[in-house]
Short mmCIF file of C-alpha atoms in Angstrom, two decimals:
data_model
loop_
_atom_site.label_atom_id
_atom_site.label_comp_id
_atom_site.label_asym_id
_atom_site.label_seq_id
_atom_site.Cartn_x
_atom_site.Cartn_y
_atom_site.Cartn_z
CA UNK A 1 -33.16 -48.52 3.27
CA UNK A 2 -32.07 -45.76 1.35
CA UNK A 3 -34.68 -44.74 -1.28
CA UNK A 4 -33.16 -42.70 -4.34
CA UNK A 5 -36.30 -41.43 -5.78
CA UNK A 6 -38.18 -40.59 -2.67
CA UNK A 7 -35.37 -38.43 -1.29
CA UNK A 8 -35.14 -36.71 -4.87
CA UNK A 9 -38.71 -36.06 -4.58
CA UNK A 10 -38.32 -34.35 -1.24
CA UNK A 11 -35.29 -32.27 -2.36
CA UNK A 12 -37.34 -31.20 -5.38
CA UNK A 13 -40.27 -29.89 -3.41
CA UNK A 14 -37.86 -27.88 -0.81
CA UNK A 15 -35.87 -26.46 -3.58
CA UNK A 16 -39.00 -25.35 -5.55
CA UNK A 17 -40.68 -24.13 -2.02
CA UNK A 18 -37.26 -21.90 -1.43
CA UNK A 19 -36.70 -20.52 -4.52
CA UNK A 20 -40.11 -19.98 -6.18
CA UNK A 21 -42.21 -17.35 -4.62
CA UNK A 22 -46.01 -18.00 -4.13
CA UNK A 23 -48.68 -16.84 -1.87
CA UNK A 24 -48.24 -19.53 0.74
CA UNK A 25 -44.26 -18.86 0.48
CA UNK A 26 -42.26 -19.49 3.78
CA UNK A 27 -39.67 -16.75 4.28
CA UNK A 28 -37.81 -19.51 6.45
CA UNK A 29 -37.94 -22.60 4.27
CA UNK A 30 -34.43 -22.51 3.41
CA UNK A 31 -33.00 -21.87 6.97
CA UNK A 32 -35.33 -24.98 8.33
CA UNK A 33 -33.16 -28.04 7.23
CA UNK A 34 -29.85 -26.10 7.93
CA UNK A 35 -30.88 -25.40 11.62
CA UNK A 36 -32.11 -29.24 11.94
CA UNK A 37 -28.70 -30.31 10.69
CA UNK A 38 -26.86 -27.85 12.84
CA UNK A 39 -29.18 -28.31 15.89
CA UNK A 40 -28.75 -32.15 16.08
CA UNK A 41 -24.89 -32.61 14.62
CA UNK A 42 -23.47 -29.87 16.56
CA UNK A 43 -22.82 -31.63 19.76
CA UNK A 44 -23.65 -35.56 20.25
CA UNK A 45 -24.58 -34.97 23.62
CA UNK A 46 -27.51 -32.48 22.22
CA UNK A 47 -28.81 -35.42 20.36
CA UNK A 48 -29.74 -37.66 23.36
CA UNK A 49 -31.35 -34.36 24.95
CA UNK A 50 -33.39 -33.73 21.79
CA UNK A 51 -34.77 -37.14 21.69
CA UNK A 52 -35.41 -37.23 25.44
CA UNK A 53 -36.62 -33.77 25.53
CA UNK A 54 -38.03 -31.47 23.04
CA UNK A 55 -37.82 -28.33 24.93
CA UNK A 56 -35.47 -26.67 22.45
CA UNK A 57 -37.59 -27.78 19.50
CA UNK A 58 -40.48 -26.10 21.25
CA UNK A 59 -38.42 -22.72 22.34
CA UNK A 60 -37.00 -22.94 18.44
CA UNK A 61 -40.74 -23.14 16.91
CA UNK A 62 -42.07 -20.32 19.19
CA UNK A 63 -39.03 -17.86 18.10
CA UNK A 64 -39.32 -18.92 14.65
CA UNK A 65 -43.15 -18.34 14.53
CA UNK A 66 -42.71 -14.74 15.91
CA UNK A 67 -39.80 -14.05 13.48
CA UNK A 68 -42.19 -15.24 10.99
CA UNK A 69 -45.10 -13.10 11.86
CA UNK A 70 -42.80 -10.13 12.11
CA UNK A 71 -41.49 -10.45 8.75
CA UNK A 72 -45.14 -10.89 7.45
CA UNK A 73 -46.30 -7.98 9.00
CA UNK A 74 -43.41 -5.89 7.79
CA UNK A 75 -43.34 -6.97 4.18
CA UNK A 76 -46.87 -7.45 3.77
CA UNK A 77 -47.96 -3.77 3.33
CA UNK A 78 -45.00 -3.64 0.33
CA UNK A 79 -45.92 -6.99 -1.42
CA UNK A 80 -49.71 -6.93 -1.27
CA UNK A 81 -51.98 -4.59 -3.23
CA UNK A 82 -55.12 -3.22 -1.88
CA UNK A 83 -57.14 -0.41 -2.42
CA UNK A 84 -55.80 1.49 0.50
CA UNK A 85 -52.37 0.77 -0.95
CA UNK A 86 -50.16 3.66 -1.13
CA UNK A 87 -47.68 3.46 -3.94
CA UNK A 88 -45.02 5.89 -1.92
CA UNK A 89 -45.04 4.55 1.71
CA UNK A 90 -41.98 2.62 1.34
CA UNK A 91 -40.19 5.47 0.06
CA UNK A 92 -41.45 7.89 2.70
CA UNK A 93 -39.61 5.49 5.11
CA UNK A 94 -36.62 5.32 3.02
CA UNK A 95 -36.76 9.05 2.65
CA UNK A 96 -36.53 9.30 6.38
CA UNK A 97 -33.77 6.91 6.69
CA UNK A 98 -31.70 8.74 4.18
CA UNK A 99 -32.06 12.05 5.45
CA UNK A 100 -34.05 13.61 2.31
CA UNK A 101 -37.56 14.29 3.90
CA UNK A 102 -39.46 13.95 7.27
CA UNK A 103 -42.94 14.97 8.01
CA UNK A 104 -42.55 16.19 11.53
CA UNK A 105 -45.39 15.69 14.37
CA UNK A 106 -43.97 18.13 16.85
CA UNK A 107 -40.94 20.01 17.65
CA UNK A 108 -39.00 17.53 19.16
CA UNK A 109 -39.15 15.16 16.11
CA UNK A 110 -38.21 18.47 13.90
CA UNK A 111 -35.09 18.97 16.19
CA UNK A 112 -33.99 15.31 16.17
CA UNK A 113 -34.65 15.57 12.52
CA UNK A 114 -32.44 18.39 11.79
CA UNK A 115 -29.87 17.48 13.85
CA UNK A 116 -29.42 13.91 11.77
CA UNK A 117 -29.64 15.76 8.67
CA UNK A 118 -26.89 17.83 9.73
CA UNK A 119 -24.39 15.19 10.15
CA UNK A 120 -23.98 14.49 6.17
CA UNK A 121 -23.62 18.02 5.98
CA UNK A 122 -20.69 18.29 8.10
CA UNK A 123 -19.01 15.53 5.69
CA UNK A 124 -19.50 17.77 2.68
CA UNK A 125 -17.98 20.34 4.66
CA UNK A 126 -15.05 18.45 5.43
CA UNK A 127 -14.79 17.52 1.80
CA UNK A 128 -14.36 21.25 0.96
CA UNK A 129 -11.75 21.44 3.76
CA UNK A 130 -9.94 18.90 2.11
CA UNK A 131 -10.17 20.72 -1.28
CA UNK A 132 -8.89 23.83 0.32
CA UNK A 133 -5.83 21.64 1.78
CA UNK A 134 -5.39 20.28 -1.91
CA UNK A 135 -5.01 23.91 -3.13
CA UNK A 136 -2.37 24.81 -0.56
CA UNK A 137 -0.53 21.55 -0.74
CA UNK A 138 -1.25 19.77 -4.04
CA UNK A 139 -0.91 15.79 -3.97
CA UNK A 140 -1.39 13.18 -6.92
CA UNK A 141 -4.08 13.77 -9.57
CA UNK A 142 -6.03 10.90 -8.28
CA UNK A 143 -6.58 12.11 -4.66
CA UNK A 144 -7.60 15.66 -6.38
CA UNK A 145 -10.11 13.75 -8.56
CA UNK A 146 -11.48 12.04 -5.64
CA UNK A 147 -12.19 14.93 -3.63
CA UNK A 148 -13.32 16.65 -6.41
CA UNK A 149 -16.11 14.06 -7.39
CA UNK A 150 -16.90 13.67 -3.55
CA UNK A 151 -17.75 17.38 -3.43
CA UNK A 152 -19.39 17.47 -6.66
CA UNK A 153 -21.53 14.53 -5.66
CA UNK A 154 -22.43 15.64 -2.24
CA UNK A 155 -22.93 19.27 -3.59
CA UNK A 156 -25.55 17.76 -6.04
CA UNK A 157 -27.28 15.83 -3.45
CA UNK A 158 -27.66 18.69 -1.41
CA UNK A 159 -29.27 20.79 -4.21
CA UNK A 160 -31.33 17.70 -4.91
CA UNK A 161 -32.64 17.66 -1.50
CA UNK A 162 -33.39 21.50 -1.64
CA UNK A 163 -35.15 20.89 -4.92
CA UNK A 164 -37.48 18.21 -3.31
CA UNK A 165 -38.21 19.83 0.18
CA UNK A 166 -39.04 23.26 -1.88
CA UNK A 167 -41.44 21.55 -4.01
CA UNK A 168 -42.61 19.00 -1.41
CA UNK A 169 -46.10 20.19 -1.24
CA UNK A 170 -46.53 19.89 -5.04
CA UNK A 171 -44.92 16.30 -4.68
CA UNK A 172 -47.33 15.48 -2.32
CA UNK A 173 -50.31 16.74 -4.09
CA UNK A 174 -49.26 14.61 -7.47
CA UNK A 175 -48.58 11.53 -4.94
CA UNK A 176 -52.32 11.89 -3.62
CA UNK A 177 -53.61 12.26 -6.99
CA UNK A 178 -51.72 9.02 -8.10
CA UNK A 179 -53.11 7.19 -5.16
CA UNK A 180 -56.72 7.87 -6.04
CA UNK A 181 -57.42 5.14 -8.33
CA UNK A 182 -61.06 5.75 -8.64
CA UNK A 183 -60.74 5.87 -12.37
CA UNK A 184 -61.82 2.49 -13.69
CA UNK A 185 -61.28 1.14 -10.47
CA UNK A 186 -63.72 -1.94 -10.84
CA UNK A 187 -61.73 -3.27 -14.06
CA UNK A 188 -59.96 -6.35 -13.28
CA UNK A 189 -57.11 -5.94 -15.86
CA UNK A 190 -56.65 -2.51 -14.52
CA UNK A 191 -56.39 -3.32 -10.84
CA UNK A 192 -54.08 -6.29 -11.82
CA UNK A 193 -51.85 -3.45 -13.77
CA UNK A 194 -51.74 -1.30 -10.94
CA UNK A 195 -51.00 -3.86 -8.40
CA UNK A 196 -48.26 -5.17 -10.59
CA UNK A 197 -46.87 -1.64 -10.75
CA UNK A 198 -47.10 -1.22 -7.03
CA UNK A 199 -44.81 -4.35 -6.36
CA UNK A 200 -42.58 -3.52 -9.12
CA UNK A 201 -41.84 0.21 -7.78
CA UNK A 202 -41.27 -1.51 -4.11
CA UNK A 203 -39.13 -4.23 -5.45
CA UNK A 204 -36.94 -1.77 -7.39
CA UNK A 205 -36.48 0.55 -4.27
CA UNK A 206 -35.55 -2.79 -2.30
CA UNK A 207 -32.94 -3.56 -4.98
CA UNK A 208 -31.59 -0.18 -5.01
CA UNK A 209 -30.96 -0.09 -1.12
CA UNK A 210 -29.51 -3.52 -1.28
CA UNK A 211 -27.13 -2.39 -4.07
CA UNK A 212 -25.97 0.82 -2.11
CA UNK A 213 -25.50 -1.39 0.79
CA UNK A 214 -23.45 -3.85 -0.86
CA UNK A 215 -21.54 -0.68 -2.21
CA UNK A 216 -21.08 0.51 1.06
CA UNK A 217 -20.11 -2.56 2.76
CA UNK A 218 -17.62 -2.67 -0.04
CA UNK A 219 -16.17 0.96 0.54
CA UNK A 220 -15.91 0.70 3.92
CA UNK A 221 -14.10 -2.86 3.78
CA UNK A 222 -11.56 -1.78 0.67
CA UNK A 223 -11.74 1.97 0.18
CA UNK A 224 -12.14 3.87 3.64
CA UNK A 225 -8.71 3.12 5.12
CA UNK A 226 -6.96 2.65 2.03
CA UNK A 227 -6.44 6.18 0.99
CA UNK A 228 -6.26 9.21 3.38
CA UNK A 229 -8.65 11.21 0.89
CA UNK A 230 -11.67 9.30 2.10
CA UNK A 231 -10.79 9.56 5.77
CA UNK A 232 -11.46 12.39 8.05
CA UNK A 233 -8.76 14.70 8.63
CA UNK A 234 -7.83 17.89 10.74
CA UNK A 235 -4.89 20.00 9.79
CA UNK A 236 -3.91 17.77 7.23
CA UNK A 237 -3.48 14.78 9.61
CA UNK A 238 -5.76 11.73 9.29
CA UNK A 239 -7.32 11.12 12.76
CA UNK A 240 -6.11 8.45 14.42
CA UNK A 241 -9.37 6.89 15.65
CA UNK A 242 -10.88 3.74 13.88
CA UNK A 243 -14.47 4.25 15.76
CA UNK A 244 -14.41 7.82 14.20
CA UNK A 245 -13.44 6.96 10.79
CA UNK A 246 -15.93 3.94 10.67
CA UNK A 247 -18.68 6.67 11.60
CA UNK A 248 -17.41 9.04 9.35
CA UNK A 249 -17.08 6.41 6.57
CA UNK A 250 -21.03 5.65 7.14
CA UNK A 251 -22.06 8.93 6.96
CA UNK A 252 -20.31 9.43 3.53
CA UNK A 253 -22.60 6.61 2.67
CA UNK A 254 -25.68 8.33 3.84
CA UNK A 255 -24.94 10.57 0.49
CA UNK A 256 -24.97 7.54 -1.78
CA UNK A 257 -28.43 6.71 -0.46
CA UNK A 258 -29.58 10.33 -0.90
CA UNK A 259 -28.46 10.41 -4.50
CA UNK A 260 -30.17 7.13 -5.47
CA UNK A 261 -33.26 7.76 -3.30
CA UNK A 262 -33.65 11.48 -4.21
CA UNK A 263 -34.22 10.10 -7.81
CA UNK A 264 -36.23 7.11 -6.95
CA UNK A 265 -39.40 9.66 -6.12
CA UNK A 266 -39.21 11.01 -9.64
CA UNK A 267 -38.93 7.44 -11.11
CA UNK A 268 -41.95 6.10 -9.26
CA UNK A 269 -43.64 9.02 -10.19
CA UNK A 270 -42.94 8.72 -13.89
CA UNK A 271 -44.04 5.16 -13.88
CA UNK A 272 -47.17 5.73 -12.26
CA UNK A 273 -48.04 8.55 -14.41
CA UNK A 274 -46.90 6.35 -17.54
CA UNK A 275 -49.24 3.33 -16.28
CA UNK A 276 -52.27 5.87 -15.58
CA UNK A 277 -51.71 7.28 -19.22
CA UNK A 278 -51.61 3.21 -20.49
CA UNK A 279 -54.88 2.98 -18.55
CA UNK A 280 -56.48 6.12 -20.20
CA UNK A 281 -55.71 5.16 -23.44
CA UNK A 282 -56.74 1.69 -23.35
CA UNK A 283 -60.09 3.23 -21.68
CA UNK A 284 -60.57 5.58 -24.80
CA UNK A 285 -59.96 3.12 -27.24
CA UNK A 286 -62.69 0.92 -26.16
CA UNK A 287 -65.09 4.02 -25.78
CA UNK A 288 -66.71 3.33 -29.31
CA UNK A 289 -67.17 -0.28 -28.32
CA UNK A 290 -68.53 0.38 -24.65
CA UNK A 291 -70.99 3.05 -26.27
CA UNK A 292 -72.31 0.88 -29.34
CA UNK A 293 -72.68 -2.06 -27.08
CA UNK A 294 -74.79 -0.16 -24.72
CA UNK A 295 -76.73 1.95 -26.85
CA UNK A 296 -77.54 -1.27 -29.10
CA UNK A 297 -78.92 -3.19 -26.01
CA UNK A 298 -81.06 0.19 -24.83
CA UNK A 299 -82.21 0.43 -28.18
CA UNK A 300 -83.03 -3.23 -28.92
CA UNK A 301 -85.46 -2.75 -25.91
CA UNK A 302 -87.02 0.50 -27.09
CA UNK A 303 -87.48 -1.06 -30.61
CA UNK A 304 -89.74 -4.11 -28.87
CA UNK A 305 -91.60 -1.57 -27.04
CA UNK A 306 -92.27 0.64 -30.14
CA UNK A 307 -90.67 3.74 -29.10
CA UNK A 308 -89.32 6.29 -31.90
CA UNK A 309 -85.89 7.26 -33.14
CA UNK A 310 -85.96 10.31 -31.20
CA UNK A 311 -85.88 8.09 -28.17
CA UNK A 312 -83.15 5.89 -29.38
CA UNK A 313 -80.84 8.91 -30.17
CA UNK A 314 -81.76 10.28 -26.72
CA UNK A 315 -80.57 6.97 -25.56
CA UNK A 316 -77.11 6.99 -27.69
CA UNK A 317 -76.33 10.45 -26.33
CA UNK A 318 -77.13 9.63 -22.76
CA UNK A 319 -74.71 6.70 -22.89
CA UNK A 320 -71.99 8.63 -25.20
CA UNK A 321 -71.59 12.06 -23.12
CA UNK A 322 -71.09 10.69 -19.59
CA UNK A 323 -68.16 7.79 -21.19
CA UNK A 324 -66.42 10.73 -23.27
CA UNK A 325 -66.85 13.07 -20.23
CA UNK A 326 -65.01 10.27 -18.01
CA UNK A 327 -62.30 9.75 -19.91
CA UNK A 328 -61.72 13.34 -20.93
CA UNK A 329 -61.97 14.52 -17.39
CA UNK A 330 -59.36 12.13 -16.60
CA UNK A 331 -57.03 13.27 -19.48
CA UNK A 332 -57.52 16.63 -18.04
CA UNK A 333 -56.38 15.73 -14.55
CA UNK A 334 -53.56 13.55 -15.86
CA UNK A 335 -51.99 16.72 -17.91
CA UNK A 336 -52.41 19.13 -14.95
CA UNK A 337 -50.53 17.05 -12.72
CA UNK A 338 -48.16 16.50 -15.58
CA UNK A 339 -47.63 20.39 -15.61
CA UNK A 340 -47.04 20.44 -11.99
CA UNK A 341 -44.73 17.58 -12.41
CA UNK A 342 -42.86 19.62 -14.95
CA UNK A 343 -42.25 22.52 -12.61
CA UNK A 344 -40.27 20.17 -10.29
CA UNK A 345 -38.60 17.68 -12.83
CA UNK A 346 -37.35 20.87 -14.90
CA UNK A 347 -35.15 22.11 -12.09
CA UNK A 348 -34.41 18.46 -10.87
CA UNK A 349 -33.30 17.34 -14.25
CA UNK A 350 -31.13 20.40 -14.88
CA UNK A 351 -28.62 19.70 -11.35
CA UNK A 352 -28.86 15.95 -12.43
CA UNK A 353 -27.77 16.61 -16.29
CA UNK A 354 -25.29 18.72 -15.71
CA UNK A 355 -23.98 17.01 -12.21
CA UNK A 356 -23.88 13.76 -14.37
CA UNK A 357 -22.19 15.67 -16.93
CA UNK A 358 -19.29 16.49 -14.59
CA UNK A 359 -19.14 13.32 -12.52
CA UNK A 360 -19.15 10.78 -15.44
CA UNK A 361 -15.98 12.56 -16.78
CA UNK A 362 -14.43 12.62 -13.27
CA UNK A 363 -15.12 9.05 -12.54
CA UNK A 364 -13.85 8.27 -15.80
CA UNK A 365 -10.75 9.96 -15.03
CA UNK A 366 -10.14 8.05 -11.84
CA UNK A 367 -11.07 4.67 -13.85
CA UNK A 368 -8.37 5.48 -16.24
CA UNK A 369 -6.01 5.85 -13.32
CA UNK A 370 -6.80 2.95 -11.43
CA UNK A 371 -8.21 0.51 -13.96
CA UNK A 372 -10.70 -2.02 -12.95
CA UNK A 373 -9.20 -2.64 -9.62
CA UNK A 374 -10.75 -2.87 -6.46
CA UNK A 375 -10.73 0.87 -6.24
CA UNK A 376 -11.77 1.24 -9.64
CA UNK A 377 -14.81 -0.75 -9.62
CA UNK A 378 -16.81 1.64 -6.94
CA UNK A 379 -16.30 4.42 -9.42
CA UNK A 380 -17.70 1.78 -12.31
CA UNK A 381 -20.53 1.23 -10.41
CA UNK A 382 -21.74 4.86 -9.55
CA UNK A 383 -20.90 5.95 -13.39
CA UNK A 384 -23.33 3.09 -14.30
CA UNK A 385 -25.95 4.39 -11.75
CA UNK A 386 -25.39 8.28 -13.13
CA UNK A 387 -25.98 7.11 -16.79
CA UNK A 388 -28.86 4.83 -15.74
CA UNK A 389 -30.46 7.78 -13.96
CA UNK A 390 -30.18 9.94 -16.96
CA UNK A 391 -31.50 7.43 -19.49
CA UNK A 392 -34.44 6.63 -17.23
CA UNK A 393 -35.42 10.28 -17.02
CA UNK A 394 -35.33 10.90 -20.61
CA UNK A 395 -36.84 7.74 -21.71
CA UNK A 396 -39.78 8.28 -18.69
CA UNK A 397 -40.40 11.85 -20.24
CA UNK A 398 -40.30 10.77 -23.75
CA UNK A 399 -42.61 7.60 -23.20
CA UNK A 400 -45.14 10.17 -21.54
CA UNK A 401 -45.34 12.32 -24.56
CA UNK A 402 -45.68 9.27 -26.61
CA UNK A 403 -48.92 8.13 -24.87
CA UNK A 404 -50.12 11.54 -24.92
CA UNK A 405 -50.12 11.80 -28.44
CA UNK A 406 -51.40 8.54 -28.99
CA UNK A 407 -54.47 9.66 -27.23
CA UNK A 408 -54.89 12.10 -29.58
CA UNK A 409 -54.27 10.05 -32.46
CA UNK A 410 -56.87 7.16 -31.32
CA UNK A 411 -59.49 9.90 -30.80
CA UNK A 412 -58.81 11.22 -34.26
CA UNK A 413 -58.19 8.05 -36.23
CA UNK A 414 -59.44 5.15 -33.97
CA UNK A 415 -63.31 6.18 -34.16
CA UNK A 416 -65.65 5.98 -37.13
CA UNK A 417 -66.98 9.59 -35.86
CA UNK A 418 -68.92 10.32 -39.01
CA UNK A 419 -71.05 7.60 -38.27
CA UNK A 420 -71.17 7.85 -34.48
CA UNK A 421 -71.63 11.90 -34.60
CA UNK A 422 -74.68 11.98 -37.08
CA UNK A 423 -76.22 15.47 -37.17
CA UNK A 424 -79.64 15.80 -35.68
CA UNK A 425 -81.31 19.19 -35.46
CA UNK A 426 -83.09 18.06 -32.32
CA UNK A 427 -79.46 16.89 -30.79
CA UNK A 428 -77.58 19.68 -32.16
CA UNK A 429 -76.31 21.05 -28.99
CA UNK A 430 -74.93 17.64 -28.01
CA UNK A 431 -73.44 17.10 -31.14
CA UNK A 432 -71.54 20.79 -31.16
CA UNK A 433 -70.63 19.91 -27.41
CA UNK A 434 -69.19 16.60 -28.20
CA UNK A 435 -67.26 17.66 -31.58
CA UNK A 436 -65.89 21.09 -29.66
CA UNK A 437 -64.68 18.71 -26.74
CA UNK A 438 -63.06 16.19 -29.09
CA UNK A 439 -61.04 18.97 -30.87
CA UNK A 440 -59.83 20.26 -27.80
CA UNK A 441 -58.52 16.65 -26.35
CA UNK A 442 -57.17 15.94 -29.61
CA UNK A 443 -55.24 19.63 -29.97
CA UNK A 444 -53.79 19.23 -26.22
CA UNK A 445 -52.56 15.61 -27.08
CA UNK A 446 -50.90 17.03 -29.77
CA UNK A 447 -49.34 19.75 -28.33
CA UNK A 448 -47.02 17.30 -26.01
CA UNK A 449 -45.84 17.50 -22.69
CA UNK A 450 -43.45 20.33 -22.53
CA UNK A 451 -40.50 19.68 -19.82
CA UNK A 452 -37.17 20.82 -19.84
CA UNK A 453 -33.84 21.02 -18.36
CA UNK A 454 -34.53 24.37 -16.44
CA UNK A 455 -35.56 26.04 -19.54
CA UNK A 456 -32.49 24.58 -21.41
CA UNK A 457 -33.54 22.32 -23.86
CA UNK A 458 -36.22 19.80 -23.84
CA UNK A 459 -35.83 16.37 -21.95
CA UNK A 460 -35.30 13.55 -24.77
CA UNK A 461 -33.43 10.76 -25.71
CA UNK A 462 -31.69 13.16 -27.83
CA UNK A 463 -30.44 14.75 -25.07
CA UNK A 464 -29.54 11.72 -23.14
CA UNK A 465 -27.00 11.29 -26.31
CA UNK A 466 -25.58 14.90 -25.86
CA UNK A 467 -25.01 14.15 -22.44
CA UNK A 468 -22.62 10.89 -23.65
CA UNK A 469 -20.99 12.99 -25.87
CA UNK A 470 -20.23 15.97 -23.83
CA UNK A 471 -19.02 13.50 -20.73
CA UNK A 472 -16.56 11.97 -23.31
CA UNK A 473 -15.29 15.27 -24.41
CA UNK A 474 -14.83 16.39 -21.09
CA UNK A 475 -12.94 13.04 -19.92
CA UNK A 476 -10.80 13.45 -23.29
CA UNK A 477 -9.78 16.96 -21.54
CA UNK A 478 -9.01 15.79 -18.55
CA UNK A 479 -6.84 12.93 -19.70
CA UNK A 480 -4.44 15.24 -21.29
CA UNK A 481 -3.90 17.23 -17.88
CA UNK A 482 -3.19 13.66 -16.66
CA UNK A 483 -0.19 12.98 -19.12
#
């Protein structure tokens, strides 16, 4: 007899297990019931075979187990955080696929890599050829805008790769520093925060790649063969080969990955630097409690044993100095790496800022002609990505500056230093050293993290607002030409 309550419970358990992730979640739980239904009811004869023999079931279970193990091995390194986890492991793989960077092991690897990277460059050259043809034989405004936007985007992507490759040694040094998690490594809360960041960064990269693949599929099915400007041309004539055009379209989409993933490395570094700043800020905030708690316990022991106040002061300084030095050394390391990072993000953000400025206006011009059609949605998505990138880089730098200033504020106003650092002639050197160190840290914190668009103004949310205004102004000018 059909039991409604029983079947409702079964469905509820299956639904929860399928759509709610946990440590024992099964990647293939969704397809198991579907497979069984298809397997049994696709052919009535198969039902009797399945009843009489479980050969197919055994084969399926073996295949399923292999696939499951493969997925677990493949994704475990990106979703499970350990002491040896690399924040940038997934990015290196994606950077290789998208022709951004690859650490070759031998000359054969290097040769294959150069040949692979040269393919997207050929696409960029072909668009310059299209622009040359448009100068000789002008076409409609939309085709011209499409070609110009493509050239601008591809060229900006090339410049981004050039900056990353030129400064990859410095980037590698910063990545190694951020992967060194020895500071407050034993703190459970800090470990949890780092694990959450690790998963978040990888999740965002997967989302970016999935989004770009979706856009690529959309482009290949709706855009590529609908407009000559997107297809490979020779002497002004479209190449009459579907296979070549599909390959050409795929190589065009590689530039989309380049554009997005070349920014991802800076996003991951900024995210990680923000977290390390927050961890440092939390550590400095707890210095007074840590020192006083440790000193109180030690002094209570000394008092019971009849030691002098001199010994108690010695205990206090022996706890305070290492604790301060640990946090201040971390602050110095972070500022040094931020300085190195600013030397890279400066020219990168310069290219990104002015490239975005022109591309937003150009894509907006195309949208004004196409409207929110199938063709126009591609450009709307691209404009959204451009604005989002600009917002992230401006907000990220500003947030790092805010955290750096907060460290100085906590050191200055968050402690009862007159009570803690009482002058004692027997410990005058320790007293002077502590005061000098604190003043230096406060001064460096208040100075701020200097980062600019290649020397042309600082990176901040104010500059982001200016970018939006300038893009709108340029779009207004372009719309006047379209009339």
